[in-house]
CSV table of C-alpha atoms in Angstrom, one decimal:
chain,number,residue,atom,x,y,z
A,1,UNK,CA,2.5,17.2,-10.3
A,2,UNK,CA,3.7,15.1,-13.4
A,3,UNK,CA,4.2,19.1,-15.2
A,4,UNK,CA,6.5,20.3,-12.1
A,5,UNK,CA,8.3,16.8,-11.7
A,6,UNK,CA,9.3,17.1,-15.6
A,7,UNK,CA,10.8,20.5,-15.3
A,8,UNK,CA,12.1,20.2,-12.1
A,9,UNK,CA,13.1,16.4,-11.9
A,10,UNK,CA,17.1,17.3,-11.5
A,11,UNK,CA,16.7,18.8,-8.6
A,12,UNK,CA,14.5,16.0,-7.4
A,13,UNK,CA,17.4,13.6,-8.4
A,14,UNK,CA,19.4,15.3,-6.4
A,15,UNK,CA,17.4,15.4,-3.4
A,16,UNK,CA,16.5,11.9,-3.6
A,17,UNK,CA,20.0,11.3,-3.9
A,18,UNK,CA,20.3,9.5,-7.0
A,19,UNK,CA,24.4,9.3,-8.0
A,20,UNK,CA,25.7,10.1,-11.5
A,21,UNK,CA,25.7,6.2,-12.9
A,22,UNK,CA,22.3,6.0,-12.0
A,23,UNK,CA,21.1,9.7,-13.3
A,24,UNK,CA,20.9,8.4,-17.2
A,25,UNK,CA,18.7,5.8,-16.5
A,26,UNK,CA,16.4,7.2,-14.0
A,27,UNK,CA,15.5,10.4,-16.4
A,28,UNK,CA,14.7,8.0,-19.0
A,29,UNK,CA,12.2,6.1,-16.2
A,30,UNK,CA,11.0,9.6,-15.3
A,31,UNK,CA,10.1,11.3,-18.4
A,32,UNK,CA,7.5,8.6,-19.1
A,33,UNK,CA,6.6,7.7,-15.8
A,34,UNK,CA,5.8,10.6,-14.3
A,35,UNK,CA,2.9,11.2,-17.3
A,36,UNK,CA,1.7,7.6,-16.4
A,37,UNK,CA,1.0,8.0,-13.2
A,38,UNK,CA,-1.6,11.3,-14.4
A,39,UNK,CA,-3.6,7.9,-16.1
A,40,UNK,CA,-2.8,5.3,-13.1
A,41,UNK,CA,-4.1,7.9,-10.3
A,42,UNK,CA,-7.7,8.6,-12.4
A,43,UNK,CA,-7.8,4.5,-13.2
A,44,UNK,CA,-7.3,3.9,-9.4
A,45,UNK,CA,-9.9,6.4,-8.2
A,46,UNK,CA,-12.5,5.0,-10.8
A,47,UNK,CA,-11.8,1.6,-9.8
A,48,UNK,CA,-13.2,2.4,-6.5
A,49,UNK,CA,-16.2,3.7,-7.7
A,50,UNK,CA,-16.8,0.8,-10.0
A,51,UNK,CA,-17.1,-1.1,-7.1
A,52,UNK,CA,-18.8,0.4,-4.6
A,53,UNK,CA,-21.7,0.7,-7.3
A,54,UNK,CA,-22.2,-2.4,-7.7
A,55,UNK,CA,-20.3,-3.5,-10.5
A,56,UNK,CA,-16.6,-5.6,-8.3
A,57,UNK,CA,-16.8,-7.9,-11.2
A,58,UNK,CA,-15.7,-5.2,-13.9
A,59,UNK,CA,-13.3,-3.8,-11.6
A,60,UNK,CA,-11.4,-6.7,-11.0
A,61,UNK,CA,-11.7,-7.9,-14.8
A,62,UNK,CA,-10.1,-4.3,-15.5
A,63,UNK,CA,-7.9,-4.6,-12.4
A,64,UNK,CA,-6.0,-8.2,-13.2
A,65,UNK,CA,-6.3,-7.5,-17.4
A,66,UNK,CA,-3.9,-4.5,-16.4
A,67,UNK,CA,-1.8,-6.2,-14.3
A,68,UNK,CA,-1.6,-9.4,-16.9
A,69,UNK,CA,-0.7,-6.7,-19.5
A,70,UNK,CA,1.8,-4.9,-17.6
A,71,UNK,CA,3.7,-8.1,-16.9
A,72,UNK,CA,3.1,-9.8,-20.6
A,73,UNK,CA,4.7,-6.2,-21.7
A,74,UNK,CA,7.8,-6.1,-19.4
A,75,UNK,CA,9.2,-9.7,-20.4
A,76,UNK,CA,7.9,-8.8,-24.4
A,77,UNK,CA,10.1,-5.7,-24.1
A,78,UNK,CA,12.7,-5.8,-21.5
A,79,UNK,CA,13.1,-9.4,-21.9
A,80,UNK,CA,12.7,-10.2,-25.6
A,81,UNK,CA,13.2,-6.8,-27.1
A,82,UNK,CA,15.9,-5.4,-24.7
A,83,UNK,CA,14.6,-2.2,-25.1
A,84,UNK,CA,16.2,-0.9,-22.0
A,85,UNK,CA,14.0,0.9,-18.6
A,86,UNK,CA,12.1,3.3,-20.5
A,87,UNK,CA,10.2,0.6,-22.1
A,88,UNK,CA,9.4,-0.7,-19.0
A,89,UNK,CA,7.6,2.3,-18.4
A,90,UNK,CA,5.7,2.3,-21.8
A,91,UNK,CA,4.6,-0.9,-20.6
A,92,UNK,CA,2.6,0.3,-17.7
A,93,UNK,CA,1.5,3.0,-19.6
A,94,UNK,CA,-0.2,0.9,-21.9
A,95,UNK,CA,-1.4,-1.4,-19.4
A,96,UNK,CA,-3.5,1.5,-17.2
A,97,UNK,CA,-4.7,2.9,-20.6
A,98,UNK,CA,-6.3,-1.1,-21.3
A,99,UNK,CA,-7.7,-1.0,-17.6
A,100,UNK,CA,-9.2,2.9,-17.8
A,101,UNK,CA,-11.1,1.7,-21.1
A,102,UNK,CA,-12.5,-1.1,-19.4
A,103,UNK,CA,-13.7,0.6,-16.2
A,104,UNK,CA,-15.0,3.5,-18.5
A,105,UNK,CA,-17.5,0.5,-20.0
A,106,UNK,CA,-19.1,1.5,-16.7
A,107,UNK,CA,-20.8,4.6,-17.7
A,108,UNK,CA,-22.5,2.0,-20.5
A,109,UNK,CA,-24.6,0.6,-18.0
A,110,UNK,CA,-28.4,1.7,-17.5
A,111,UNK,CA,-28.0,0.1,-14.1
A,112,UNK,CA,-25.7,1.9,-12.6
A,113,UNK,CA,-26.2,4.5,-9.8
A,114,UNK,CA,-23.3,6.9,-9.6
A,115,UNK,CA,-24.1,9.8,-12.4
A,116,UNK,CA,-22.3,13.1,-13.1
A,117,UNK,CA,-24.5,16.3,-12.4
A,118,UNK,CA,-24.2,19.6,-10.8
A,119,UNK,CA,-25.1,20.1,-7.1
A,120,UNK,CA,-25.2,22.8,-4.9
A,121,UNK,CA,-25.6,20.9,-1.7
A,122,UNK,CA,-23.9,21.3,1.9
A,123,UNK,CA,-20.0,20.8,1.9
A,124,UNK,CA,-20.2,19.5,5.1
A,125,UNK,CA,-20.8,15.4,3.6
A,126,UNK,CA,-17.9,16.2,1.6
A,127,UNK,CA,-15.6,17.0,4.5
A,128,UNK,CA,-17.3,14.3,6.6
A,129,UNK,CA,-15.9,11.9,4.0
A,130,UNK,CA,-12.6,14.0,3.5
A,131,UNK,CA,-12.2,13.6,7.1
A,132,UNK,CA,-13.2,9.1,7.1
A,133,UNK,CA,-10.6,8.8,4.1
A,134,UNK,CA,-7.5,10.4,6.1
A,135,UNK,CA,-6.4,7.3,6.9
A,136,UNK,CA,-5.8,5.9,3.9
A,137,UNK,CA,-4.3,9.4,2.6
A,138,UNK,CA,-1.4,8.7,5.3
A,139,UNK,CA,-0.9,5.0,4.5
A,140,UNK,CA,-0.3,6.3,0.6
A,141,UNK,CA,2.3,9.4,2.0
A,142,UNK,CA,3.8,7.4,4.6
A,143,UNK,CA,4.7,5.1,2.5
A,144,UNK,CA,6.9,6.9,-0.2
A,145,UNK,CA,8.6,9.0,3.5
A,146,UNK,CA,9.3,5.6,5.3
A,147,UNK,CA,10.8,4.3,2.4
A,148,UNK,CA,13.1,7.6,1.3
A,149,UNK,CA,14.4,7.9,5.1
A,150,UNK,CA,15.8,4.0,4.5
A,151,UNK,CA,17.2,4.9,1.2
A,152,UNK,CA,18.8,8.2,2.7
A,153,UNK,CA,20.2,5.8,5.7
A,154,UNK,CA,21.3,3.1,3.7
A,155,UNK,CA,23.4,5.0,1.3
A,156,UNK,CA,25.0,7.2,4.0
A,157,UNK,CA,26.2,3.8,5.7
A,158,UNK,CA,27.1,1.7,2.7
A,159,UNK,CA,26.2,3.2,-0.6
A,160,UNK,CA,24.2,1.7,-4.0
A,161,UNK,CA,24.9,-1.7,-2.7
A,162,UNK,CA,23.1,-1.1,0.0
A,163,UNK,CA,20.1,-0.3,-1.6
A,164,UNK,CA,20.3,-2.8,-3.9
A,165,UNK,CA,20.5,-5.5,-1.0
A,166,UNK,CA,17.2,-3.6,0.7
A,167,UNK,CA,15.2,-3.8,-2.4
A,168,UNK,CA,14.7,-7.8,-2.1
A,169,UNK,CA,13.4,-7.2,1.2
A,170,UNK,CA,11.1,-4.8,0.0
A,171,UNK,CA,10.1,-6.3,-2.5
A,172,UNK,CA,8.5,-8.8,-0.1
A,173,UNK,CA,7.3,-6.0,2.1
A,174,UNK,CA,5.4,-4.9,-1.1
A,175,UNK,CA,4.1,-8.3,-2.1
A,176,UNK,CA,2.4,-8.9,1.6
A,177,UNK,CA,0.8,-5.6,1.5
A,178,UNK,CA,-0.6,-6.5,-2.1
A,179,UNK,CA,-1.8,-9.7,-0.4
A,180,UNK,CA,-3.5,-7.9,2.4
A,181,UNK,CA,-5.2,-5.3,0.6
A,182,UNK,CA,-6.8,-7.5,-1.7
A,183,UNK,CA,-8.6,-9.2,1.4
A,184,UNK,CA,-9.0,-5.6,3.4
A,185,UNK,CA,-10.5,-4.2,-0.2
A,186,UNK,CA,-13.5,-6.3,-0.2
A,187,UNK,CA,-13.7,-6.0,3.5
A,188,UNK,CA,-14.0,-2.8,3.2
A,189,UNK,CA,-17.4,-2.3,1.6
A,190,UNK,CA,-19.0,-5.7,3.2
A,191,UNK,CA,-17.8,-3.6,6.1
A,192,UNK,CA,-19.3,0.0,5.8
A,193,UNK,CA,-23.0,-1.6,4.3
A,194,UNK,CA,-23.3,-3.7,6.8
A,195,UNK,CA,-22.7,-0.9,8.9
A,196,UNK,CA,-25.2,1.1,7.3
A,197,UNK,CA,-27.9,-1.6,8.1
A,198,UNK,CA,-26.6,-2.1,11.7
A,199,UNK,CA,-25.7,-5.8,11.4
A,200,UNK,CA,-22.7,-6.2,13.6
A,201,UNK,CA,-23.3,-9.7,14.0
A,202,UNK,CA,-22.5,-10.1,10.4
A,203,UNK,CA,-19.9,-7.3,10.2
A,204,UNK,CA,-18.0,-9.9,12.8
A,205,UNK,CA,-18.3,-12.7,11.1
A,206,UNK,CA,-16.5,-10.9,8.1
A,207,UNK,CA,-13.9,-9.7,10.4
A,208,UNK,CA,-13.4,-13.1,11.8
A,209,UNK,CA,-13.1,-14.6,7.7
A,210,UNK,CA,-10.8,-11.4,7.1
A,211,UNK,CA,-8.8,-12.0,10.1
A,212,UNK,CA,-8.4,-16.0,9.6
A,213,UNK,CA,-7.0,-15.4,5.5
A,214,UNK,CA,-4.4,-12.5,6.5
A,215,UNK,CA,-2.9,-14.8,9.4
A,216,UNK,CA,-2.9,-17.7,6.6
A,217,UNK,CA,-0.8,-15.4,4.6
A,218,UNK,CA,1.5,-13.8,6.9
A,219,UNK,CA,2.0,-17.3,8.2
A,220,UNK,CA,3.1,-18.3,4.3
A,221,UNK,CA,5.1,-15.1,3.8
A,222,UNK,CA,7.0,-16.3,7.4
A,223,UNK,CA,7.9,-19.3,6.2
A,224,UNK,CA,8.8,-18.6,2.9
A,225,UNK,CA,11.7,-15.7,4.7
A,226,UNK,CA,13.0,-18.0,6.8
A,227,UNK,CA,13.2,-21.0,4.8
A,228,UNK,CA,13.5,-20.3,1.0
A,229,UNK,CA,14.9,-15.9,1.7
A,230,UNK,CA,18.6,-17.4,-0.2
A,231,UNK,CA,16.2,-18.5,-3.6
A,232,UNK,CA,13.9,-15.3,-3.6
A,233,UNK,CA,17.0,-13.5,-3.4
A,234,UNK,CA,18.2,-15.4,-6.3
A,235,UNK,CA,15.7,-14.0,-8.3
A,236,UNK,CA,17.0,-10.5,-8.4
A,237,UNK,CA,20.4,-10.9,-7.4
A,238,UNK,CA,22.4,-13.7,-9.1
A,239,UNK,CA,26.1,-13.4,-7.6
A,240,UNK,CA,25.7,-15.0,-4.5
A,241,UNK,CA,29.3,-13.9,-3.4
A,242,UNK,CA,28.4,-10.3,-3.9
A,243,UNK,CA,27.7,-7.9,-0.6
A,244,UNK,CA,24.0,-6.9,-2.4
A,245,UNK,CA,23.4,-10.8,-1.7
A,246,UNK,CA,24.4,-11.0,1.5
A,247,UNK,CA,22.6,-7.9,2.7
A,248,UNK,CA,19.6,-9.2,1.2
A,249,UNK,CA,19.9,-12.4,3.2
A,250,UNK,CA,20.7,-10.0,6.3
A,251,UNK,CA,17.9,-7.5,5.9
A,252,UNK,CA,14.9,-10.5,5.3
A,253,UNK,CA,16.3,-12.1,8.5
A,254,UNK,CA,15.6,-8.5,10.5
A,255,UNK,CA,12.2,-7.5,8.6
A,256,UNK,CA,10.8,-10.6,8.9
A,257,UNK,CA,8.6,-10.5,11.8
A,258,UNK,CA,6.9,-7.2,10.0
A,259,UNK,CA,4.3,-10.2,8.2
A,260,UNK,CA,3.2,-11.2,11.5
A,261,UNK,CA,1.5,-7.8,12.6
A,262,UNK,CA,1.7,-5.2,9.6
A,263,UNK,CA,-1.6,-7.7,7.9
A,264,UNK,CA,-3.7,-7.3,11.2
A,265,UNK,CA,-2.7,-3.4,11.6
A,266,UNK,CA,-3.9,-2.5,8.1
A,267,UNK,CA,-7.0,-4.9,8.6
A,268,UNK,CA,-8.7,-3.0,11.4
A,269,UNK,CA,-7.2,0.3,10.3
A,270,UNK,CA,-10.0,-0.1,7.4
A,271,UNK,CA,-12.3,-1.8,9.6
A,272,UNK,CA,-12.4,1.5,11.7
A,273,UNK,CA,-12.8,3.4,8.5
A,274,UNK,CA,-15.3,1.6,7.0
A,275,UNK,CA,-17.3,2.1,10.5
A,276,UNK,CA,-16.4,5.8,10.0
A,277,UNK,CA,-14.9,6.2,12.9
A,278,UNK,CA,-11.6,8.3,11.2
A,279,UNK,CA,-10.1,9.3,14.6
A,280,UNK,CA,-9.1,5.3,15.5
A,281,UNK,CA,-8.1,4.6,11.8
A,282,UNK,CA,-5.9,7.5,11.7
A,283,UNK,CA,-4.0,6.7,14.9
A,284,UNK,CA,-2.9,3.2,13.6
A,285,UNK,CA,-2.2,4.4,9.9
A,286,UNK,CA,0.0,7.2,11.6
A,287,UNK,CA,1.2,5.2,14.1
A,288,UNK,CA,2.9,2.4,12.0
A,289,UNK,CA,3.2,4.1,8.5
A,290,UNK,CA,4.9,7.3,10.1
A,291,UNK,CA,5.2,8.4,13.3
A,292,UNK,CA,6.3,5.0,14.9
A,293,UNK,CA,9.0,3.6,11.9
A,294,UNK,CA,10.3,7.0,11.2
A,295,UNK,CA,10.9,7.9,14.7
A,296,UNK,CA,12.8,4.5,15.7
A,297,UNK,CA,14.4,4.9,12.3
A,298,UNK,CA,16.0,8.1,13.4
A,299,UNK,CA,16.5,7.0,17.1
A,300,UNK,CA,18.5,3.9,16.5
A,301,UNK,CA,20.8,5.1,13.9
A,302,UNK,CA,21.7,8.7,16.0
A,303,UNK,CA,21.5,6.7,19.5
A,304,UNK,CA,21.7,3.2,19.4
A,305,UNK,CA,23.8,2.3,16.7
A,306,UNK,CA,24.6,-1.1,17.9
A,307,UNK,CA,21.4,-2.1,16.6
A,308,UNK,CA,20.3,-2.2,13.3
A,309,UNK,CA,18.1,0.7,12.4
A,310,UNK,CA,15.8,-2.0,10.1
A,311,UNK,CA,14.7,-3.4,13.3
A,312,UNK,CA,12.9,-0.2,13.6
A,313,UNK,CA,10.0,-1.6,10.9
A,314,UNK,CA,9.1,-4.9,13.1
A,315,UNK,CA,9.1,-2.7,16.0
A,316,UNK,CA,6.8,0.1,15.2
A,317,UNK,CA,4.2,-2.8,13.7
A,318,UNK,CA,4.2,-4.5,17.2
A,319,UNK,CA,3.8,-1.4,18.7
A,320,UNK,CA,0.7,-0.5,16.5
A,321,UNK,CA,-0.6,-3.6,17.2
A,322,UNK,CA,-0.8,-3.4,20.8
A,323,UNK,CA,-2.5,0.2,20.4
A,324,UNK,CA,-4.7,-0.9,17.1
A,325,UNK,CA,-6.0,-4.0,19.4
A,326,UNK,CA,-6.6,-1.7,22.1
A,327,UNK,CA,-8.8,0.2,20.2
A,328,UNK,CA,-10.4,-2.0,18.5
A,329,UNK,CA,-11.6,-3.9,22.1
A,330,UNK,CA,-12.4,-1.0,23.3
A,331,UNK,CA,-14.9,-0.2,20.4
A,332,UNK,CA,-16.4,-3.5,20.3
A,333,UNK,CA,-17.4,-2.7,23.7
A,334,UNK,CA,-18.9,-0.1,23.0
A,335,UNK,CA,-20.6,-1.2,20.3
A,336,UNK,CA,-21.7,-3.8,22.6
A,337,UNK,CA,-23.3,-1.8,24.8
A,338,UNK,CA,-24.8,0.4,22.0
A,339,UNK,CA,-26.4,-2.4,20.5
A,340,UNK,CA,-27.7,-3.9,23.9
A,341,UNK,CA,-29.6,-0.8,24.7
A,342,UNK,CA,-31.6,-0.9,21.1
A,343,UNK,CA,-32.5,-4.1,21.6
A,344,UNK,CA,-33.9,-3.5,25.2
């Protein structure tokens, strides 16, 4: 992918609608970026197997050195330097390189479990786990589709400015789902072992713990929008006369309610995925990372344009939240049941 984005990033440019001013600065971005990512995609996928063998200590050690790194390297040479974006990308470069040599200390360790060897086993386990990890495939793709079909929205309404107004808000989209995951993450395994060993009980009172922290953070990340939205926005815009600023201001006050459900929906999307149930997961990841937001997105701009077509992202998360609690009910029920007949 990096290969064909190199060759063929002016054609990707074009389609992701990126003007002439801009043009310059996102090819220098892209050249380095787009090699990156080759390093950041194999340090991500061995981060999870760091830790689900047993070693979460090393993969966080590796995990937060890399992000220290990055952000030491950013103000050291955007900030210091002024060596313009490229060297913004250098810096993340360097970072995941750091982080893979640290996670690669792993294959050091005589106690580890996970070893590389040939085997000629059934496929079928393969696709059984192909099939559990959907989920998470279609939060990743959604993600990057959600995101363009604002961007393509924005600048047909009201150009660069636009965009540059929506990326404050999104910035604190980004920051809550950071937040979350790093709870859900370690769910996640406490989640599927317990599983393993049939202790719902405990699996429960991990859900409850999960459940408690990501309502104590959404309930920061709503109070920090509605009462300090004019200094976040500060931060990244600093004329606050300019339009940028004011849609900032405008597009916090619609995305807002998104903290209260968008925690809970990704919580028992990988609750349902670490109890390999890939059906229920898949319908809440879809649900508010695709079909839902992309749909309304659509709808209220070509429909209802009286309303705000951001008001499509709070929307589609209560919706999945009504259908994600639904299903999760239901399940415990039938857990419920499940377990009372083993113990009778």
């Amino acid at each position: 992918m990096a290969i064909i984005s190199l060759f063929f990033n002016e054609s990707l440019f074009l389609f992701l609608g990126v003007d002439e001013q801009l043009t310059p600065l996102t090819q220098a971005y892209f050249q380095v970026i787009s090699v990156v990512l080759t390093i950041q995609l194999t340090t991500m996928v061995l981060y999870y197997f760091v830790r689900a063998d047993g070693f979460p200590t090393l993969a966080t050690t590796a995990l937060v050195l890399g992000s220290v790194i990055n952000i030491m390297l950013d103000v050291l040479f955007l900030g210091y330097f002024k060596w313009g974006i490229q060297s913004a990308a250098w810096a993340t470069g360097i970072a995941q390189i750091i982080q893979l040599l640290v996670l690669c200390t792993f294959f050091t360790k005589k106690q580890r479990l996970i070893k590389f060897q040939l085997c000629y086993s059934s496929v079928k386990p393969y696709f059984r786990g192909l099939l559990n990890g959907i989920s998470e495939y279609i939060n990743e793709i959604s993600v990057g589709i959600v995101i363009f079909t604002i961007h393509w929205l924005l600048m047909k309404e009201q150009g660069n400015t636009a965009i540059s107004g929506f990326a404050v808000a999104n910035y604190m989209l980004f920051l809550s789902m950071m937040l979350f995951y790093g709870i859900i993450d370690a769910l996640h395994i406490l989640v599927s072992q317990n599983y393993g060993a049939r202790h719902f009980t405990r699996i429960n009172q991990f859900m409850l713990l999960a459940t408690v922290t990501v309502i104590s953070i959404s309930t920061l990340l709503i109070v920090s929008a509605l009462s300090v939205s004019d200094l976040i926005t500060k931060l990244f815009i600093e004329n606050t006369e300019s339009d940028a600023y004011q849609l900032a201001l405008s597009y916090i006050g619609v995305i807002w309610p998104c903290f209260i459900f968008s925690g809970i929906n990704v919580l028992l999307s990988c609750y349902f995925t670490a109890m390999h149930c890939p059906l229920q997961s898949s319908i809440i990841a879809l649900s508010r990372g695709l079909v839902l937001p992309v749909s309304l997105l659509l709808l209220f701009t070509n429909f209802i344009p009286s309303i705000p077509f951001l008001f499509a992202l709070p929307i589609a998360e209560l919706s999945t939240f009504i259908i994600a609690l639904t299903l999760y009910l239901r399940f415990q029920h039938n857990i419920k049941q499940k377990f009372e007949l083993v113990t009778l």
